[in-house]
Amino acid sequence: MFDLILRNATLPDGRQGIDIAVRGGRIAALALAIAAEAGEVIDVGGRLVSPPFVDPHFHMDATLSLGLPRMNVSGTLLEGIALWGELRPLLTKEALVERALRYCDLAVSQGLLHIRSHVDTSDPRLVTAEALLEVRERVRSYIDLQLVAFPQDGYYRAPEGPRSLERALDMGLDVVGAIPHFERTMAEGARSLEAICRIAAERGLPVDVHCDETDDPLSRHVETLAAETVRFGLQGRVTGSHLTSMHSMDNYYVSKLIPLMAEARMQVIANPLINIMLQGRHDTYPKRRGLTRVRELMDAGLTVALGQDCTMDPWYAMGSADMLEVAHMAIHVAQMGSVADKHRIFEAVTTHSARLMGLEGYGLAVGCHADLVVLQAADVVEALRLKPTRLLVLRRGKVIAKNPPRITELCLPDRPARIDSGRDFLPAGSTVPEARSGI
């Protein structure tokens, strides 16, 4: 007897007609035609069932603050940072909590149940840390929220940068952050990486650095980060986020750099939506797009994940908490259009991001948490193409969000009356198992 059985599912690895049985909030069985009873049985009609989406790079303290206190007119990274500096003294804990909780509601609706958020520690009031720690507790039952102590203005550049970061970690933030390319000099940037890696080693914490988020090919802090990772024995615990300067670096230098990163077992997060919006702003044509070398880093065996980064804040006026939108953009900008590439991109917003965040019990296997998303798509490739409706979102085997299928009714002579984009536009030769009852 199980608590729940999802019948007739297609899994990301291509298996079809699979039943997923849940007991005690975990996957208890995963097989064809499980002969058992359950308290609840849902036939998903051959649709794709995935583990939840994972966003390993976000700024929840800034989310939904678009227009406060004004708009980013130039649309540049530097004006966004300046604008955040204007807004920061006006922030209140109550407003931060309210906006973050609204974003978490949106995330759940999109099947996004794991988020790593950077928390600005440059203001010694640390109201951002207080607010996000409260949010972490309030959403604990449905979202895993990791918090990075992030010195937005620079570890050394901010007046009380080192002390504020340590205080935020003492309050309970989970990860040590830095932004070396925003320090006053390259030397201070390198010193900041030595400092934060030392802190991480002493405290037993992971590291996640906004690293070389610039079009300058000579911004090479990632090399220093790899070296400090090895020096402090942090292999497998250090993430370089953005790494957009790699887009502009000389190929010979990159041929040396990527093996150094692999030696350090560094992890990488690219943020396609924001990287291509903010980078290349000083170019006319040809215009660089700024996304790091996703394919090459994957080919070298590094764990490469994709992040949302921003939603309706001083840096980015768009965003929807939809990690398939992020993945969709990555396919285009990284020119990863093959079926195999698309599966790797899907992993970058699911299993690879989960590995980067060190999530326990994540996945589609017996013993994993029954955290699942049912999508109105036939498989991974179609999910990336359509960015489909999340029909069901489950946490520990309980439905926490649901949407009706997106069906269009046509009023055309001699044409179908209804269109289901998840079924009616499959490539030639594709099949979807017939639903026994439908969802």
Coordinates of C-alpha atoms in Angstrom, one line a residue:
M1 CA 0.0 0.0 0.0
F2 CA 1.5 3.3 -1.1
D3 CA 0.5 6.9 -0.3
L4 CA 0.5 7.9 -4.0
I5 CA 1.1 6.4 -7.4
L6 CA 1.8 8.5 -10.4
R7 CA 1.0 6.2 -13.3
N8 CA 2.1 6.3 -17.0
A9 CA 4.9 8.8 -16.7
T10 CA 7.7 9.6 -19.1
L11 CA 11.1 10.2 -17.4
P12 CA 13.9 12.6 -18.5
D13 CA 16.0 9.6 -19.5
G14 CA 13.4 8.6 -22.1
R15 CA 11.7 5.7 -20.2
Q16 CA 8.0 5.7 -20.9
G17 CA 4.9 4.2 -19.1
I18 CA 6.7 4.3 -15.8
D19 CA 4.8 4.3 -12.5
I20 CA 6.2 6.2 -9.5
A21 CA 5.1 5.0 -6.1
V22 CA 5.4 7.2 -3.0
R23 CA 5.5 6.3 0.6
G24 CA 6.4 8.6 3.6
G25 CA 7.4 11.4 1.3
R26 CA 10.0 9.4 -0.7
I27 CA 10.0 7.4 -3.9
A28 CA 9.4 3.8 -2.8
A29 CA 9.1 2.2 -6.3
L30 CA 9.8 3.1 -9.9
A31 CA 8.8 0.6 -12.5
L32 CA 6.4 -0.4 -15.3
A33 CA 2.8 -1.2 -14.2
I34 CA 3.3 -1.3 -10.4
A35 CA 0.7 -3.8 -9.1
A36 CA -0.3 -2.1 -5.9
E37 CA -2.9 0.1 -4.3
A38 CA -2.4 3.6 -3.1
G39 CA -4.3 6.3 -1.2
E40 CA -4.3 8.4 -4.3
V41 CA -3.6 7.4 -7.9
I42 CA -2.9 10.0 -10.7
D43 CA -2.6 9.0 -14.3
V44 CA -0.3 11.6 -15.9
G45 CA -1.1 10.5 -19.4
G46 CA 2.4 9.8 -20.7
R47 CA 3.6 13.3 -19.9
L48 CA 7.1 14.2 -18.7
V49 CA 7.8 13.9 -14.9
S50 CA 10.9 15.6 -13.7
P51 CA 12.6 16.3 -10.4
P52 CA 12.0 19.9 -9.4
F53 CA 13.9 22.7 -11.1
V54 CA 16.9 24.2 -9.3
D55 CA 18.1 27.8 -9.4
P56 CA 21.7 27.9 -8.0
H57 CA 22.1 31.7 -8.6
F58 CA 19.6 34.3 -7.7
H59 CA 19.3 37.7 -5.8
M60 CA 16.2 37.4 -3.7
D61 CA 16.9 40.5 -1.7
A62 CA 16.5 42.6 -4.9
T63 CA 13.7 40.7 -6.6
L64 CA 10.5 42.5 -7.5
S65 CA 12.0 45.8 -6.7
L66 CA 11.8 47.1 -10.3
G67 CA 11.3 50.9 -10.4
L68 CA 12.5 51.5 -6.8
P69 CA 13.6 54.2 -6.5
R70 CA 13.9 54.6 -10.2
M71 CA 14.4 52.6 -13.4
N72 CA 17.8 51.6 -14.8
V73 CA 17.8 53.8 -17.9
S74 CA 21.0 52.6 -19.5
G75 CA 20.2 48.9 -18.8
T76 CA 23.9 48.3 -17.8
L77 CA 25.4 46.3 -15.0
L78 CA 27.1 49.3 -13.5
E79 CA 24.0 51.5 -13.4
G80 CA 22.2 48.5 -11.8
I81 CA 24.8 48.4 -9.1
A82 CA 24.6 52.1 -8.6
L83 CA 20.8 51.9 -8.5
W84 CA 20.9 49.2 -5.9
G85 CA 23.2 51.4 -3.8
E86 CA 20.4 54.1 -3.9
L87 CA 17.7 51.6 -2.9
R88 CA 19.7 49.8 -0.2
P89 CA 19.4 52.5 2.5
L90 CA 15.6 52.5 2.0
L91 CA 15.2 48.8 2.5
T92 CA 13.1 47.5 5.3
K93 CA 12.9 43.9 6.6
E94 CA 9.2 43.9 6.1
A95 CA 9.3 44.9 2.5
L96 CA 12.2 42.5 1.7
V97 CA 10.3 39.6 3.3
E98 CA 7.1 40.4 1.5
R99 CA 8.7 40.6 -2.0
A100 CA 10.7 37.4 -1.4
L101 CA 7.7 35.4 -0.3
R102 CA 5.8 36.6 -3.4
Y103 CA 8.7 35.4 -5.5
C104 CA 8.7 32.0 -3.7
D105 CA 5.0 31.7 -4.6
L106 CA 5.8 32.2 -8.2
A107 CA 8.7 29.8 -8.0
V108 CA 6.5 27.0 -6.7
S109 CA 4.0 27.6 -9.5
Q110 CA 6.9 26.9 -11.9
G111 CA 8.1 23.8 -10.2
L112 CA 11.2 25.6 -8.8
L113 CA 11.8 24.2 -5.3
H114 CA 15.5 24.7 -4.7
I115 CA 17.1 28.2 -4.8
R116 CA 20.5 29.6 -3.9
S117 CA 20.3 33.3 -3.3
H118 CA 23.1 35.8 -2.8
V119 CA 22.4 38.2 0.1
D120 CA 24.1 41.6 0.0
T121 CA 26.2 42.1 3.1
S122 CA 27.7 45.5 2.2
D123 CA 25.2 47.5 4.4
P124 CA 26.4 46.9 8.0
R125 CA 22.7 46.9 9.1
L126 CA 22.4 43.5 7.5
V127 CA 18.7 43.9 7.1
T128 CA 18.9 41.8 4.0
A129 CA 20.4 38.9 5.9
E130 CA 17.8 39.2 8.7
A131 CA 15.0 39.2 6.1
L132 CA 16.2 36.3 4.0
L133 CA 16.9 34.2 7.1
E134 CA 13.3 34.7 8.1
V135 CA 12.1 33.8 4.6
R136 CA 14.3 30.7 4.6
E137 CA 12.5 29.5 7.7
R138 CA 9.0 30.4 6.4
V139 CA 9.4 28.5 3.1
R140 CA 11.3 25.6 4.5
S141 CA 8.4 23.1 4.1
Y142 CA 8.3 23.7 0.3
I143 CA 11.5 25.4 -0.9
D144 CA 15.1 24.7 0.0
L145 CA 16.7 28.1 0.2
Q146 CA 20.5 28.5 0.5
L147 CA 21.9 31.9 1.3
V148 CA 25.3 33.3 0.2
A149 CA 27.0 36.1 2.2
F150 CA 27.7 38.4 -0.8
P151 CA 29.8 41.6 -0.4
Q152 CA 28.1 43.4 -3.3
D153 CA 30.3 46.5 -3.1
G154 CA 33.5 44.4 -2.7
Y155 CA 35.0 42.6 0.3
Y156 CA 37.6 45.3 0.7
R157 CA 35.9 48.1 -1.1
A158 CA 32.9 48.3 1.2
P159 CA 33.8 50.3 4.4
E160 CA 33.0 47.4 6.8
G161 CA 33.1 44.6 4.2
P162 CA 35.1 41.9 6.0
R163 CA 33.4 42.4 9.3
S164 CA 29.9 42.5 7.8
L165 CA 30.5 39.3 5.9
E166 CA 31.7 37.5 9.0
R167 CA 28.7 38.8 11.0
A168 CA 26.3 37.5 8.3
L169 CA 27.9 34.1 8.4
D170 CA 27.6 34.1 12.2
M171 CA 23.8 34.8 11.7
G172 CA 23.5 31.5 9.8
L173 CA 24.1 32.2 6.1
D174 CA 25.3 29.1 4.3
V175 CA 27.9 30.0 1.7
V176 CA 30.8 32.5 1.4
G177 CA 30.7 34.9 -1.5
A178 CA 32.9 37.5 -3.2
I179 CA 33.1 39.8 -6.2
P180 CA 36.9 40.2 -6.9
H181 CA 36.5 42.2 -10.2
F182 CA 34.6 44.9 -8.3
E183 CA 37.5 45.6 -5.9
R184 CA 39.6 48.7 -6.5
T185 CA 42.5 46.8 -8.0
M186 CA 43.3 43.4 -9.4
A187 CA 45.6 42.9 -6.5
E188 CA 42.8 43.6 -4.0
G189 CA 40.5 41.3 -6.0
A190 CA 43.1 38.4 -5.6
R191 CA 43.5 39.2 -1.9
S192 CA 39.7 39.0 -1.4
L193 CA 39.7 35.5 -2.9
E194 CA 42.4 34.4 -0.5
A195 CA 40.5 35.8 2.4
I196 CA 37.1 34.2 1.6
C197 CA 38.6 30.8 0.8
R198 CA 40.4 30.9 4.2
I199 CA 37.1 31.8 5.9
A200 CA 35.4 28.9 4.1
A201 CA 38.1 26.4 5.0
E202 CA 38.0 27.5 8.7
R203 CA 34.2 27.4 8.9
G204 CA 33.7 24.3 6.7
L205 CA 31.5 26.2 4.2
P206 CA 31.2 26.2 0.4
V207 CA 32.2 29.2 -1.8
D208 CA 30.3 30.9 -4.6
V209 CA 32.0 33.9 -6.2
H210 CA 30.7 36.4 -8.7
C211 CA 33.8 36.0 -10.8
D212 CA 35.0 38.0 -13.8
E213 CA 31.5 39.3 -14.7
T214 CA 33.0 41.6 -17.3
D215 CA 33.9 41.8 -21.0
D216 CA 37.6 42.4 -20.1
P217 CA 39.6 39.4 -21.3
L218 CA 42.3 40.3 -18.8
S219 CA 40.0 39.9 -15.8
R220 CA 41.4 36.5 -14.8
H221 CA 40.3 36.1 -11.2
V222 CA 39.0 32.6 -12.0
E223 CA 42.7 31.5 -12.3
T224 CA 43.3 32.8 -8.7
L225 CA 40.1 31.2 -7.5
A226 CA 41.2 27.8 -8.8
A227 CA 44.6 28.2 -7.2
E228 CA 43.1 29.2 -3.8
T229 CA 40.7 26.3 -4.0
V230 CA 43.6 23.9 -4.2
R231 CA 45.6 25.7 -1.6
F232 CA 42.9 25.5 1.0
G233 CA 41.7 22.0 0.1
L234 CA 38.3 23.2 -1.1
Q235 CA 38.1 21.0 -4.2
G236 CA 34.5 20.4 -5.2
R237 CA 33.2 23.1 -2.8
V238 CA 33.9 26.2 -4.9
T239 CA 31.7 27.8 -7.6
G240 CA 32.6 30.4 -10.1
S241 CA 29.4 32.3 -11.2
H242 CA 29.1 34.3 -14.4
L243 CA 32.7 33.9 -15.7
T244 CA 31.7 36.1 -18.6
S245 CA 35.3 37.3 -19.3
M246 CA 35.9 33.8 -20.7
H247 CA 33.7 34.7 -23.6
S248 CA 36.4 37.3 -24.6
M249 CA 39.6 35.5 -23.6
D250 CA 42.2 34.2 -26.0
N251 CA 41.7 30.6 -26.9
Y252 CA 45.3 29.6 -26.0
Y253 CA 44.9 31.0 -22.5
V254 CA 41.5 29.2 -22.0
S255 CA 43.2 26.0 -23.1
K256 CA 45.4 26.4 -20.0
L257 CA 42.6 27.8 -17.7
I258 CA 40.0 25.1 -18.1
P259 CA 42.3 22.3 -17.0
L260 CA 43.3 24.3 -13.9
M261 CA 39.6 24.7 -13.1
A262 CA 39.1 20.9 -13.6
E263 CA 42.0 20.2 -11.3
A264 CA 40.4 22.3 -8.6
R265 CA 37.0 20.5 -9.3
M266 CA 35.4 23.9 -9.6
Q267 CA 31.8 24.3 -10.4
V268 CA 30.4 26.8 -12.8
I269 CA 27.1 28.8 -13.0
A270 CA 26.2 30.7 -16.2
N271 CA 23.2 33.0 -16.2
P272 CA 22.1 33.2 -19.8
L273 CA 19.3 35.7 -19.6
I274 CA 21.2 38.3 -17.6
N275 CA 24.7 37.7 -19.1
I276 CA 23.5 38.4 -22.7
M277 CA 21.5 41.4 -21.5
L278 CA 24.3 43.1 -19.6
Q279 CA 27.5 42.1 -21.4
G280 CA 28.8 43.6 -24.6
R281 CA 27.4 47.0 -23.8
H282 CA 30.5 48.8 -25.0
D283 CA 30.5 47.0 -28.4
T284 CA 28.9 48.2 -31.6
Y285 CA 29.3 45.3 -34.1
P286 CA 30.4 42.6 -33.9
K287 CA 28.7 42.6 -30.5
R288 CA 29.8 40.1 -27.8
R289 CA 27.0 38.3 -25.9
G290 CA 29.0 37.5 -22.8
L291 CA 27.9 33.9 -22.0
T292 CA 30.8 31.8 -20.6
R293 CA 32.0 28.8 -22.5
V294 CA 29.3 26.4 -21.5
R295 CA 30.0 23.6 -24.0
E296 CA 33.8 23.6 -23.4
L297 CA 33.4 23.6 -19.6
M298 CA 30.9 20.7 -19.8
D299 CA 33.2 18.8 -22.1
A300 CA 36.0 19.2 -19.6
G301 CA 33.9 17.4 -17.0
L302 CA 33.0 20.4 -14.8
T303 CA 29.6 20.6 -13.2
V304 CA 27.9 23.4 -15.1
A305 CA 24.6 24.8 -13.9
L306 CA 22.3 27.6 -15.1
G307 CA 20.8 30.4 -13.0
Q308 CA 17.9 32.8 -13.3
D309 CA 20.0 35.5 -11.5
C310 CA 17.4 38.3 -11.5
T311 CA 13.7 38.9 -11.8
M312 CA 12.3 42.4 -12.0
D313 CA 15.0 44.2 -10.2
P314 CA 17.6 47.0 -10.9
W315 CA 19.5 44.8 -13.4
Y316 CA 16.7 43.0 -15.2
A317 CA 13.2 44.1 -15.9
M318 CA 12.0 40.6 -17.0
G319 CA 12.1 37.1 -15.5
S320 CA 9.4 34.6 -14.4
A321 CA 11.1 32.0 -12.1
D322 CA 10.9 29.6 -15.1
M323 CA 14.1 27.7 -15.3
L324 CA 13.0 26.3 -18.7
E325 CA 13.1 29.9 -20.0
V326 CA 16.7 30.1 -18.8
A327 CA 17.6 26.8 -20.4
H328 CA 15.8 27.8 -23.6
M329 CA 18.0 30.8 -23.9
A330 CA 21.1 28.9 -23.1
I331 CA 20.4 26.5 -26.0
H332 CA 20.4 29.5 -28.4
V333 CA 23.3 31.5 -27.1
A334 CA 25.6 28.5 -26.5
Q335 CA 24.5 27.0 -29.8
M336 CA 23.7 23.7 -28.2
G337 CA 20.9 22.5 -30.5
S338 CA 21.4 18.7 -30.8
V339 CA 19.3 16.3 -28.9
A340 CA 22.3 15.3 -26.7
D341 CA 23.1 19.0 -26.0
K342 CA 19.5 19.6 -25.0
H343 CA 19.6 16.8 -22.4
R344 CA 22.8 18.4 -21.0
I345 CA 21.1 21.8 -20.8
F346 CA 18.1 20.2 -19.0
E347 CA 20.5 18.7 -16.5
A348 CA 22.0 22.1 -15.9
V349 CA 18.7 23.3 -14.5
T350 CA 17.9 20.0 -12.6
T351 CA 20.5 17.4 -11.6
H352 CA 23.7 19.4 -12.1
S353 CA 22.4 22.4 -10.2
A354 CA 21.3 20.0 -7.4
R355 CA 24.8 18.5 -7.3
L356 CA 26.3 22.0 -7.2
M357 CA 24.0 22.9 -4.2
G358 CA 24.8 19.6 -2.5
L359 CA 21.1 18.7 -2.2
E360 CA 20.3 15.5 -0.3
G361 CA 17.7 13.1 -1.7
Y362 CA 17.3 14.9 -5.0
G363 CA 16.4 12.9 -8.1
L364 CA 14.2 10.2 -9.7
A365 CA 15.3 7.0 -8.0
V366 CA 14.0 4.8 -5.2
G367 CA 14.8 6.5 -1.9
C368 CA 14.8 10.1 -3.2
H369 CA 12.4 12.7 -1.9
A370 CA 9.1 12.6 -3.8
D371 CA 9.6 16.1 -5.1
L372 CA 8.2 16.0 -8.6
V373 CA 7.0 18.1 -11.5
V374 CA 4.5 17.0 -14.1
L375 CA 4.9 19.0 -17.3
Q376 CA 2.6 19.3 -20.3
A377 CA 5.2 17.9 -22.6
A378 CA 6.2 14.5 -24.0
D379 CA 9.9 14.6 -23.2
V380 CA 12.9 16.8 -22.3
V381 CA 13.3 18.1 -25.8
E382 CA 9.7 19.2 -26.0
A383 CA 9.9 20.7 -22.5
L384 CA 12.8 22.9 -23.6
R385 CA 11.0 23.9 -26.8
L386 CA 7.6 24.7 -25.3
K387 CA 8.4 25.9 -21.8
P388 CA 5.1 24.1 -20.9
T389 CA 2.6 24.3 -18.2
R390 CA 3.5 22.7 -14.9
L391 CA 0.4 20.5 -14.5
L392 CA 1.4 19.3 -11.0
V393 CA 4.1 20.2 -8.5
L394 CA 4.7 17.8 -5.6
R395 CA 6.7 18.3 -2.5
R396 CA 7.4 15.1 -0.4
G397 CA 4.6 13.4 -2.3
K398 CA 2.0 16.1 -1.7
V399 CA 0.6 18.3 -4.5
I400 CA 1.5 21.9 -3.7
A401 CA 0.6 23.5 -7.0
K402 CA -1.5 22.6 -10.0
N403 CA -2.5 24.1 -13.4
P404 CA -5.1 22.9 -16.0
P405 CA -3.6 21.8 -19.3
R406 CA -3.1 24.6 -21.8
I407 CA -5.6 23.7 -24.6
T408 CA -6.5 26.0 -27.5
E409 CA -10.0 25.7 -29.0
L410 CA -10.0 26.4 -32.7
C411 CA -13.0 27.6 -34.7
L412 CA -11.7 26.8 -38.2
P413 CA -13.4 24.8 -41.0
D414 CA -12.1 21.3 -41.5
R415 CA -9.5 21.7 -38.8
P416 CA -9.1 20.1 -35.3
A417 CA -11.3 21.6 -32.6
R418 CA -8.6 21.5 -30.0
I419 CA -4.8 21.9 -29.9
D420 CA -2.6 20.5 -27.1
S421 CA 0.9 21.8 -27.9
G422 CA 2.4 19.1 -25.7
R423 CA 0.9 16.3 -27.9
D424 CA -0.1 17.6 -31.3
F425 CA 3.2 18.9 -32.6
L426 CA 5.7 16.2 -31.9
P427 CA 8.5 15.4 -34.4
A428 CA 7.8 12.6 -36.9
G429 CA 8.1 9.2 -35.3
S430 CA 7.5 10.4 -31.8
T431 CA 4.9 8.8 -29.6
V432 CA 3.2 9.6 -26.3
P433 CA 1.6 6.8 -24.3
E434 CA -2.2 7.0 -24.2
A435 CA -3.7 8.3 -21.0
R436 CA -5.8 5.8 -19.1
S437 CA -7.7 8.6 -17.3
G438 CA -5.9 11.8 -18.0
I439 CA -4.9 14.7 -15.8

